[in-house]
Coordinates of C-alpha atoms and ligand atoms in Angstrom, one line a residue:
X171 CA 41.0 108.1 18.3
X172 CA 39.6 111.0 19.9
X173 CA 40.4 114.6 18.4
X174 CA 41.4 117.4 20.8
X175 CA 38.1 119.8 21.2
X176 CA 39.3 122.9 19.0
X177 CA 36.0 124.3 19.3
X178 CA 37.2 127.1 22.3
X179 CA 40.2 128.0 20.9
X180 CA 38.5 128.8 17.2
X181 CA 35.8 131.2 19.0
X182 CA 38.4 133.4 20.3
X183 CA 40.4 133.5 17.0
X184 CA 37.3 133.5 14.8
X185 CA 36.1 137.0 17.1
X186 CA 40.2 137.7 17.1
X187 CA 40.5 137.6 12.9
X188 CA 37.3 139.3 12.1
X189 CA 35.4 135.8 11.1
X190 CA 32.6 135.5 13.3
X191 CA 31.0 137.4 16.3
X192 CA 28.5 136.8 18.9
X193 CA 25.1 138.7 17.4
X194 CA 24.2 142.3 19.6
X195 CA 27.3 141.4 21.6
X196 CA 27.4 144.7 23.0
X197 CA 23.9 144.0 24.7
X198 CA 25.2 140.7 26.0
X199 CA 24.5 138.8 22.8
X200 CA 21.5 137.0 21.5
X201 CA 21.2 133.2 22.1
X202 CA 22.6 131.2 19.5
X203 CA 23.1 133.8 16.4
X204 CA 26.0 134.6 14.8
X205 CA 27.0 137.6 13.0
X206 CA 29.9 136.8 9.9
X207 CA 32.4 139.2 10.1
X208 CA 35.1 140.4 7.1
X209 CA 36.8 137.3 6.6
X210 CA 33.9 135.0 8.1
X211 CA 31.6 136.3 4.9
X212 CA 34.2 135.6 2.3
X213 CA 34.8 132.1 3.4
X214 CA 31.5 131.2 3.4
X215 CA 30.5 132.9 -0.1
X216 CA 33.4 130.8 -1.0
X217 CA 31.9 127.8 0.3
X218 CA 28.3 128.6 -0.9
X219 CA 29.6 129.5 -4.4
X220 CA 31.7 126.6 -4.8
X221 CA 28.3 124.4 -4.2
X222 CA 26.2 126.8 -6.9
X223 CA 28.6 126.2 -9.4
X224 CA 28.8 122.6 -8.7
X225 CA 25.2 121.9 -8.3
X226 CA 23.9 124.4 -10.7
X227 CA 26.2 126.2 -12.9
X228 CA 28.4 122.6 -13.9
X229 CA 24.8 120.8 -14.2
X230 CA 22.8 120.9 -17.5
X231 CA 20.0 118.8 -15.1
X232 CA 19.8 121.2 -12.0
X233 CA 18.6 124.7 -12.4
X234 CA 18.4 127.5 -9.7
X235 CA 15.6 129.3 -7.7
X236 CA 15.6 131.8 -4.8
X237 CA 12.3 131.5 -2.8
X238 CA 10.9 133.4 -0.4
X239 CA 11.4 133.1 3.4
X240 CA 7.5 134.0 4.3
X241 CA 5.6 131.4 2.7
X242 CA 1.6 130.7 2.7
X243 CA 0.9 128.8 5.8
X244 CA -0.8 126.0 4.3
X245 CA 2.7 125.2 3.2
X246 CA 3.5 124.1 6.4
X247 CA 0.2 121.9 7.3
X248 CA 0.6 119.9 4.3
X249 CA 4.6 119.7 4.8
X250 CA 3.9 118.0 8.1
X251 CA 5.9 120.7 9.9
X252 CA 2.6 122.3 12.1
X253 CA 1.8 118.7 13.6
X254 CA 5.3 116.8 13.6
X255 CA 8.4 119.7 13.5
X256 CA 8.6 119.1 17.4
X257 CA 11.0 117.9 20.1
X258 CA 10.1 117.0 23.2
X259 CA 10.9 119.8 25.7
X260 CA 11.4 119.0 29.7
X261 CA 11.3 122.2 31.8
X262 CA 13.2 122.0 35.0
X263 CA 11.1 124.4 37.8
X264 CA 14.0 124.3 40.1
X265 CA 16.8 125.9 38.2
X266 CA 14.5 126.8 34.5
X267 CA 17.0 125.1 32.5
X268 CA 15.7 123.2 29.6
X269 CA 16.0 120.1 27.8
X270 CA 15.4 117.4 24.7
X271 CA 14.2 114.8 26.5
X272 CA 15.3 112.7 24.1
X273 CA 18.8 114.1 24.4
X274 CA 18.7 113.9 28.2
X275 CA 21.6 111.8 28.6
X276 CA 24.0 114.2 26.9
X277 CA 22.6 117.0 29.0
X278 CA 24.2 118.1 32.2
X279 CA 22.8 118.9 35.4
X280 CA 23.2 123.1 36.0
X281 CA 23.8 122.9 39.7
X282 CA 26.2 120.0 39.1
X283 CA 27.4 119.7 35.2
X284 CA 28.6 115.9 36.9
X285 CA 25.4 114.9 37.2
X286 CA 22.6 114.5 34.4
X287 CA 19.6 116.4 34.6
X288 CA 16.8 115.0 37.2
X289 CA 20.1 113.5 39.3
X290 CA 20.6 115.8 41.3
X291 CA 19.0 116.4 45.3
X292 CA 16.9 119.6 43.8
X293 CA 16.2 118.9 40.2
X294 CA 12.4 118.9 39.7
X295 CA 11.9 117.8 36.4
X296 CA 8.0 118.0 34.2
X297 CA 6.7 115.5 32.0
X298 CA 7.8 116.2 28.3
X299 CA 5.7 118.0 26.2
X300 CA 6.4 118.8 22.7
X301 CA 7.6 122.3 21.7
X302 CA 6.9 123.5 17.7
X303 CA 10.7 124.7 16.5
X304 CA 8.8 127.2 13.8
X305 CA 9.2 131.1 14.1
X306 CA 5.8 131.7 14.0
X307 CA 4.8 135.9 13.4
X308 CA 2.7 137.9 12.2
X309 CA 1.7 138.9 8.2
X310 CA 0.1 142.7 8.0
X311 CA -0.7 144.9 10.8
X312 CA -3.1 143.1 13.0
X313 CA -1.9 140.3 15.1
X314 CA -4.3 137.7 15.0
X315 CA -4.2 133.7 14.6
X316 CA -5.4 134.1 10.4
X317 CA -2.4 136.0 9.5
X318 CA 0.0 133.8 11.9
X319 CA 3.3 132.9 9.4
X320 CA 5.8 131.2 9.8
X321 CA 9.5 131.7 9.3
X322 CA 10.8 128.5 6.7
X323 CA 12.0 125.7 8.8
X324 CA 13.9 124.3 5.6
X325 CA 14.4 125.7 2.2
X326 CA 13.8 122.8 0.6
X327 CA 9.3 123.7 0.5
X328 CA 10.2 126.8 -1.6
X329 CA 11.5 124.0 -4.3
X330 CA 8.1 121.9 -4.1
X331 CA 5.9 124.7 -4.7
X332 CA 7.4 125.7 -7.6
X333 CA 8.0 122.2 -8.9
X334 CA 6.2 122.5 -12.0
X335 CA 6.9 126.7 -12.3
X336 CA 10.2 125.8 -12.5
X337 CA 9.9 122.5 -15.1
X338 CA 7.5 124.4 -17.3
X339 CA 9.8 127.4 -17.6
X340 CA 12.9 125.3 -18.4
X341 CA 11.2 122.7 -19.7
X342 CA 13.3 120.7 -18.2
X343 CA 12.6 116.4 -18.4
X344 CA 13.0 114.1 -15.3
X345 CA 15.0 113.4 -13.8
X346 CA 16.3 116.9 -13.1
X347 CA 16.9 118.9 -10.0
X348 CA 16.3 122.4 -8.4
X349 CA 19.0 124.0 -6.3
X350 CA 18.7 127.2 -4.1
X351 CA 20.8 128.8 -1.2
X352 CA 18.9 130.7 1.9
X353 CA 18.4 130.9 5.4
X354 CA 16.1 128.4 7.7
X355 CA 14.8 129.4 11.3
X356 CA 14.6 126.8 14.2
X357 CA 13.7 127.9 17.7
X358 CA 16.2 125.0 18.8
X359 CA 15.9 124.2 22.4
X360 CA 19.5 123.2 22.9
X361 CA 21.4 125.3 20.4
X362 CA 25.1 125.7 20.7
X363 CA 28.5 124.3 19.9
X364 CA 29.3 127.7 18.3
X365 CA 28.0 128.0 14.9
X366 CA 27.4 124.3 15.1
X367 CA 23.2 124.1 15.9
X368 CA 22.1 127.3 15.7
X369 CA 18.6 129.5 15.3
X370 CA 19.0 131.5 12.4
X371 CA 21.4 129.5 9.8
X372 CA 21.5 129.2 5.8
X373 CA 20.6 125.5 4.3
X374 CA 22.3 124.9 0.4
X375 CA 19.6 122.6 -0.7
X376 CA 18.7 120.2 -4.3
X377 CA 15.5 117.9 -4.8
X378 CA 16.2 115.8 -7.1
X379 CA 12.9 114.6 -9.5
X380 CA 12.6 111.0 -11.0
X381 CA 10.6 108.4 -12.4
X382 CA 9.6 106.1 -9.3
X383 CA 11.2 103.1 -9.1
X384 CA 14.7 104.8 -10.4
X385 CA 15.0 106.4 -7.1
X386 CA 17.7 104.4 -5.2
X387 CA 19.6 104.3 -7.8
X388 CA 19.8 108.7 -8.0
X389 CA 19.9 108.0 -4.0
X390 CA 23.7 106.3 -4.3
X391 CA 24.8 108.6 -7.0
X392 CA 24.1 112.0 -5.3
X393 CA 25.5 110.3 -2.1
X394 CA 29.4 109.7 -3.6
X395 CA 28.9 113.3 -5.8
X396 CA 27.9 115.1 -2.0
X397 CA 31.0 113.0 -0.1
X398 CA 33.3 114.4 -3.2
X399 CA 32.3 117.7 -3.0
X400 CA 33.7 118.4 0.6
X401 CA 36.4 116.7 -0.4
X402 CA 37.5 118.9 -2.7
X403 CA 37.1 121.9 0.1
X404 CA 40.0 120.0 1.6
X405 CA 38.1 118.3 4.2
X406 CA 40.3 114.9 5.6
X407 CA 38.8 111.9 4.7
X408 CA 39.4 110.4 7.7
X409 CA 37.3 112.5 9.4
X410 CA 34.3 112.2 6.6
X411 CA 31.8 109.0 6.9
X412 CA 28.2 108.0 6.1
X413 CA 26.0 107.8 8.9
X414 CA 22.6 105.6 7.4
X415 CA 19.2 107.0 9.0
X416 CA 17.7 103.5 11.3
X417 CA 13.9 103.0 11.0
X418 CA 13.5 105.3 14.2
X419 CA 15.7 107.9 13.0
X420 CA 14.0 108.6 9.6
X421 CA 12.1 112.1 9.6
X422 CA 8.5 111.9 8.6
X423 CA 8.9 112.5 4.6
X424 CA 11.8 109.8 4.6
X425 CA 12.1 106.5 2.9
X426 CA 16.0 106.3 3.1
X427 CA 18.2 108.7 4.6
X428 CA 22.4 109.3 5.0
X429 CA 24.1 111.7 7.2
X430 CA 27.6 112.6 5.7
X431 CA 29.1 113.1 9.5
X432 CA 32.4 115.0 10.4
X433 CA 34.5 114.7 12.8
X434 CA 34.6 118.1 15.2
X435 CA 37.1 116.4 17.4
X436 CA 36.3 117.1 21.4
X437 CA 32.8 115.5 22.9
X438 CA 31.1 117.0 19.9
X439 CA 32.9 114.1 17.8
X440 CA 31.6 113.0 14.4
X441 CA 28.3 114.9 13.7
X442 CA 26.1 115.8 10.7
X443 CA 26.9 118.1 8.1
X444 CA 24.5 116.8 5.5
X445 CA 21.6 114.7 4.6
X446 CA 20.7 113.2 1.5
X447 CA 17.2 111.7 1.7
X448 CA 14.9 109.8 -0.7
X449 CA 11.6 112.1 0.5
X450 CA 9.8 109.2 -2.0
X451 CA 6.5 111.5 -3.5
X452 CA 5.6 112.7 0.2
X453 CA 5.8 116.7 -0.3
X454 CA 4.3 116.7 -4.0
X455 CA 1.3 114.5 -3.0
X456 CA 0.9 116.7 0.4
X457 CA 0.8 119.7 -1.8
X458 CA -1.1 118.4 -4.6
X459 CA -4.0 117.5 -1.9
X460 CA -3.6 120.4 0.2
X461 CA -3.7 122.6 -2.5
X462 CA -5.8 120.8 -5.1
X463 CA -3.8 121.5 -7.7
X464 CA -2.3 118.8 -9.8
X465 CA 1.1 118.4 -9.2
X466 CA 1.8 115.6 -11.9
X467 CA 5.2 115.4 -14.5
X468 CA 3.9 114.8 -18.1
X469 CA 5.9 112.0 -20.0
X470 CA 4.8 113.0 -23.4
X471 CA 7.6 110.5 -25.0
X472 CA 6.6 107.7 -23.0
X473 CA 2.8 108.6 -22.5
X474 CA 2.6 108.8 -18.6
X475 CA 1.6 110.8 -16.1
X476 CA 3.2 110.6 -12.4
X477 CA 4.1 112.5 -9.4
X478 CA 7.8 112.0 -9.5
X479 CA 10.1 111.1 -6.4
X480 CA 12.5 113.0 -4.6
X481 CA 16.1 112.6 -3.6
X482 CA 17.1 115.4 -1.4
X483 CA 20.9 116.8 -0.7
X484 CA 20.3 119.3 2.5
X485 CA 24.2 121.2 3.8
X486 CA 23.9 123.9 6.1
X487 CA 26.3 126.6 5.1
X488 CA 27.5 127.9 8.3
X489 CA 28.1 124.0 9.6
X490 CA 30.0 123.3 6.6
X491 CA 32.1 126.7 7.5
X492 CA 32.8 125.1 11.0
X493 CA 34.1 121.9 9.8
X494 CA 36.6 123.5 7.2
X495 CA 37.2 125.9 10.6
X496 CA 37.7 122.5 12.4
X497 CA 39.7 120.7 9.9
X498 CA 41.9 124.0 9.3
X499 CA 43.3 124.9 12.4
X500 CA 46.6 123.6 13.2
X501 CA 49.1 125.0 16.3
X502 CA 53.0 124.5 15.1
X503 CA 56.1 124.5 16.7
X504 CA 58.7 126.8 13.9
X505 CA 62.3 126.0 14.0
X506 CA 64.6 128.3 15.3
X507 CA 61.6 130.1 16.9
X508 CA 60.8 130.3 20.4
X509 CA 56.8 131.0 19.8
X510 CA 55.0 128.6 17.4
X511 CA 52.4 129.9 14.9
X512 CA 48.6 129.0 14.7
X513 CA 47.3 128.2 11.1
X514 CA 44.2 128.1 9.2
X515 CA 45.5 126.1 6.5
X516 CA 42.6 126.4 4.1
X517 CA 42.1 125.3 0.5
X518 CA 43.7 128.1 -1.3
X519 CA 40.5 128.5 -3.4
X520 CA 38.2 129.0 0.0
X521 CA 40.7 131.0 1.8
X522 CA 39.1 134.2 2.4
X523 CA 42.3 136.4 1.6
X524 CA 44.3 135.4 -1.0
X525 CA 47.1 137.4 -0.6
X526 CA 48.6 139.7 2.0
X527 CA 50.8 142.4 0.2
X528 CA 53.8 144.0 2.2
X529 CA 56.1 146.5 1.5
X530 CA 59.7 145.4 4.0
X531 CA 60.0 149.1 5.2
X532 CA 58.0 152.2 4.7
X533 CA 60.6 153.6 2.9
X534 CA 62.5 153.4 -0.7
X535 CA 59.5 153.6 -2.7
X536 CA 58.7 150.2 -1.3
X537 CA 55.2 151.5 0.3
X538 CA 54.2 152.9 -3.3
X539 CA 55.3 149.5 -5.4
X540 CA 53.4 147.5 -2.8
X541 CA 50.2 149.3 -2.9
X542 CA 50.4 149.8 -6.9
X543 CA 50.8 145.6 -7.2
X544 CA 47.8 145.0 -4.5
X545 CA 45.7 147.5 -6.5
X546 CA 46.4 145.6 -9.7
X547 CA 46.2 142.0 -8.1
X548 CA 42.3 143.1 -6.2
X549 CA 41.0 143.2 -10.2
X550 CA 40.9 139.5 -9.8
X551 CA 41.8 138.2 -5.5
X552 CA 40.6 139.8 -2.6
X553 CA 44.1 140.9 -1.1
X554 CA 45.3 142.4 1.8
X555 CA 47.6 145.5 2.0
X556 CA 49.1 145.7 5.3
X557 CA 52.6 147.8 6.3
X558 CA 52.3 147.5 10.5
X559 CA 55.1 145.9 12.2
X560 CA 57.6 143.4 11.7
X561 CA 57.3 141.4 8.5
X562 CA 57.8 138.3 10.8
X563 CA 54.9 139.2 13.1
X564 CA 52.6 140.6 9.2
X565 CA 53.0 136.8 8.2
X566 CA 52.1 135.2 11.3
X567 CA 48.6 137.6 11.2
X568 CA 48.3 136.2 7.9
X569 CA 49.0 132.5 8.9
X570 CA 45.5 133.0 11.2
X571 CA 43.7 134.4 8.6
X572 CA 44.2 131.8 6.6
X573 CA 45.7 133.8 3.9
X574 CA 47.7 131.3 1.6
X575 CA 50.1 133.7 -0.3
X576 CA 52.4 136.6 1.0
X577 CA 53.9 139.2 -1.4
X578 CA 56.6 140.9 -0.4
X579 CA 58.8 144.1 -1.5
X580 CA 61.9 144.8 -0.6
X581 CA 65.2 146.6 -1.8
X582 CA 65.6 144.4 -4.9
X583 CA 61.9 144.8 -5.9
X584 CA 62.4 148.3 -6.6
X585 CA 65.3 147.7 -8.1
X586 CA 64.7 144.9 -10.9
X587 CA 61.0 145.1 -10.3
X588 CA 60.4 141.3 -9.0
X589 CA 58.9 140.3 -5.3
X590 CA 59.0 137.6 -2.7
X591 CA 56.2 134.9 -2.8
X592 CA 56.0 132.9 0.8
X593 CA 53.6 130.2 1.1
X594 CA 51.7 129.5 4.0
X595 CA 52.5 126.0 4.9
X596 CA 55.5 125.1 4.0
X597 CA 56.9 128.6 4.5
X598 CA 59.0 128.4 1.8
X599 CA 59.7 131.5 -0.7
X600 CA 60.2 132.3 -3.9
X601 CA 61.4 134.9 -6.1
X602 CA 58.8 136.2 -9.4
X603 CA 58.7 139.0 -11.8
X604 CA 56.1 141.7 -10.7
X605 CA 54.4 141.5 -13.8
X606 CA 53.7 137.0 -13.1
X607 CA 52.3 137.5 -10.1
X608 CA 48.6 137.3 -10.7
X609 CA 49.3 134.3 -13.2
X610 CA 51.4 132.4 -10.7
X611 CA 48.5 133.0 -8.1
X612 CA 46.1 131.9 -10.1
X613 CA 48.0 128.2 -10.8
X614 CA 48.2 127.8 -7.0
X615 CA 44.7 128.3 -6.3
X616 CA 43.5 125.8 -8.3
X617 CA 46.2 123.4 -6.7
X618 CA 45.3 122.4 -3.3
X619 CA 47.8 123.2 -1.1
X620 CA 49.9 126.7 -0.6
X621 CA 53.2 125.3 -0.3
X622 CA 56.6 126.1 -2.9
X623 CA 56.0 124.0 -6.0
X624 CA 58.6 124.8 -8.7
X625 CA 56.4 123.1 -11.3
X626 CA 53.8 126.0 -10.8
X627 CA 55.7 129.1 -11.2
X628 CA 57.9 127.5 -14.7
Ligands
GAP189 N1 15.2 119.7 4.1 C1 15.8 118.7 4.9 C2 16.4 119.2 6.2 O1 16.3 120.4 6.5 P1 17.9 118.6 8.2 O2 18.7 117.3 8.5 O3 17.0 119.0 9.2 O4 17.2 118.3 6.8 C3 19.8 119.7 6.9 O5 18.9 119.8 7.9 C4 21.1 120.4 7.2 O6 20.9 121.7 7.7 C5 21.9 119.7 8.4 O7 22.7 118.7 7.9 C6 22.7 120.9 8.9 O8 23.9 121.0 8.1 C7 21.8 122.1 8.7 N2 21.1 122.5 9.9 C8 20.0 121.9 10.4 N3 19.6 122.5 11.6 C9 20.6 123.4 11.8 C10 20.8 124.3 12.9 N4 20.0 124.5 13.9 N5 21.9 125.1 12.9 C11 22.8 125.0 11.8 N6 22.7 124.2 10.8 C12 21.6 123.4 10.8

């Protein structure tokens, strides 16, 4: 089954709702970047902090770091990246598009999107060459090739450098992971699918260390604990599988590799969100011999000495956002209503607004008991205050956001001090004391769903 392409219609709502714009859109934009607006940054420090606290905080095994960006450029010799991070890049002279050529197949012809490149009458295609996807600039005022650095393709050589840093200060025994959250450069040459491949995007990476020989079996455990994490952002498992890496398709540091691929719907179809990789002892021997400093893990209970292995879980943040954009979206017809409603049906605990506050009329007293209770409630949920329009057309703004709870006051608040609780999905309401409201919000965001569940509010 195919899945409708809801990529175009989420660009216009995501620019619409204040998720995501286009970066220096006012100068035409800047190929391939994104800018995260209100909402947009809330879900995804909801997403990234659901993965620290799961990977890190949860863990008595992983422990946190935040590297640099700029790293010394040795780094990226002994990482493999300077000689091997490359694709091979066909220019065409006649029109100056570019392309993979090992993605030429998928590419179409500018002059006639029909056609493939090098089909058409005027296409005059060059011999691939390979093209370096590292930022490369410049460290210190003078611009020449000894202080050429590089912006990180990956996170994950900030972990290796500080392997033992990080063991020694912890002391920490194998098998035992470091975590860390930050931003990667590529100078992609087809970028695009929104926030899908981009230039400038943040990776959530773990490397895992253990004892060789133990590896495959870490390999299979982090794979189910990675697939059960985005299921528990509410991700369908129908459109979640593992992809496994063939001989050709295993990266340079790789002895076994899994994509955990989502389904985007559209031509963009299942694609990768994440990798977990058994990178063997290929970075800590590179950097132990680049560096010449011993890398080894001391076993002083079982007197050895060893460079350990590496299993590697590698998200991207911002493609992670895209498939719980993907996954969210739905268009719905709504009895007894002419116009349907769009909604972002997200996990409560990831929605970016919990709850939209609204006082029926601007009158009564109503305006002052709705702004007191959204006060109170933004102590512990970001909450939205909002008193423009008709209450049907405040919901539905709410519904695209995402939000999964609506409070509303109305003559009988002010009178017996209780409000209105309607629920995103199901739109069904309920009727709560003032003074319950933060408790009964805080039972429905650990549930999964924002629908009217008697067996919360009791
Ligand atoms: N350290 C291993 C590594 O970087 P990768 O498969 O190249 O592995 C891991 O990248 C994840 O980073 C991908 O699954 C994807 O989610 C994200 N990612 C990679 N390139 C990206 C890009 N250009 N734009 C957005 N996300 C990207």
């Amino acid at each position: 089954m195919t899945r409708p392409d809801a990529l175009e219609s989420l660009v216009s709502l995501a620019k619409r709702r204040g998720f995501i714009f286009q970066s220096s859109e006012i100068y035409g934009g800047t190929g391939s970047v994104w800018d995260y607006g209100p909402f947009g940054v809330e879900l995804k420090n909801n997403v990234k902090a659901r993965w620290w606290n799961a990977m890190v905080r949860e863990r008595d095994d992983v422990e946190g770091l935040d590297a640099a960006i700029l790293m010394h450029p040795k780094v990226w010799e002994a990482s493999g990246h300077v000689s091997g991070f490359s694709d091979p890049l066909i220019d065409c002279r006649a029109c100056k598009a570019r392309f993979r050529a090992d993605k030429l197949g998928d590419a179409a012809c500018p002059r006639k999107p029909s056609k493939q490149p090098g089909e058409h009458a005027d296409c005059q295609l060059t011999e691939p060459r390979q093209f370096n996807l590292m930022f490369k600039t410049f460290m210190g005022p003078v611009e020449e090739s000894a202080s050429v650095v590089y912006l990180r393709p990956e996170t994950a050589q900030g972990i290796f450098v500080n392997f033992l840093n990080v063991q020694q200060a912890t002391r920490q025994k194998v098998p035992f992971g470091i975590a860390q959250i930050g931003k990667a450069f590529r100078n992609e040459i087809t970028p695009g699918n929104f926030i899908f491949r981009t230039r400038e995007f943040e990776q959530m990476e773990m490397q895992f260390f253990v004892e060789p020989g133990t590896d495959m079996e870490h390999f299979e455990r982090w794979m189910q604990a990675r697939l059960d994490w985005h299921l528990g952002l509410g991700l369908d498992r129908d459109r979640l599988e593992f992809h496994q890496h063939t001989e050709k398709e295993l990266a340079h540091y790789a002895r076994a590799a899994f994509d955990i691929n989502f389904d985007f719907g559209g031509t963009l179809g299942f694609q990768e969100i994440e990798g977990v990789h058994n990178r063997s002892d290929f970075d800590l021997r590179q950097h132990q011999e680049y560096s010449s400093k011993k890398l080894e893990y001391v076993d002083q209970a079982n007197n050895k000495r060893y460079l350990p292995y590496v299993i590697e879980t590698s998200v991207g943040a911002d493609r992670v956002t895209l498939a719980i954009l993907v996954n969210a979206l739905r268009e719905e017809a709504v009895e007894g209503e002419q116009e349907g409603r769009t909604v972002l049906g997200f996990h409560p605990a990831i929605a970016p607004i919990k709850a939209g506050v609204f006082p029926l009329t601007k009158k009564d007293g109503q305006p002052e008991m709705a702004e007191r209770l959204a006060a109170a409630l933004r102590k512990r949920f970001p909450v939205f205050y909002d008193e423009a329009g008709a209450i049907g057309r405040r919901y539905r703004r709410q519904d695209e956001a995402g939000t999964p709870f609506g409070i509303t006051i109305d003559g009988d608040s002010t009178a017996n001090d209780n409000v209105t609780i309607r629920f995103r999905d199901d739109m069904g309401q309920i009727r709560v004391a003032t003074s319950r409201v933060a408790e009964v919000l805080g039972r429905y965001l650990e549930a999964d769903h924002a629908r009217a569940d008697s067996r919360l509010v009791e």
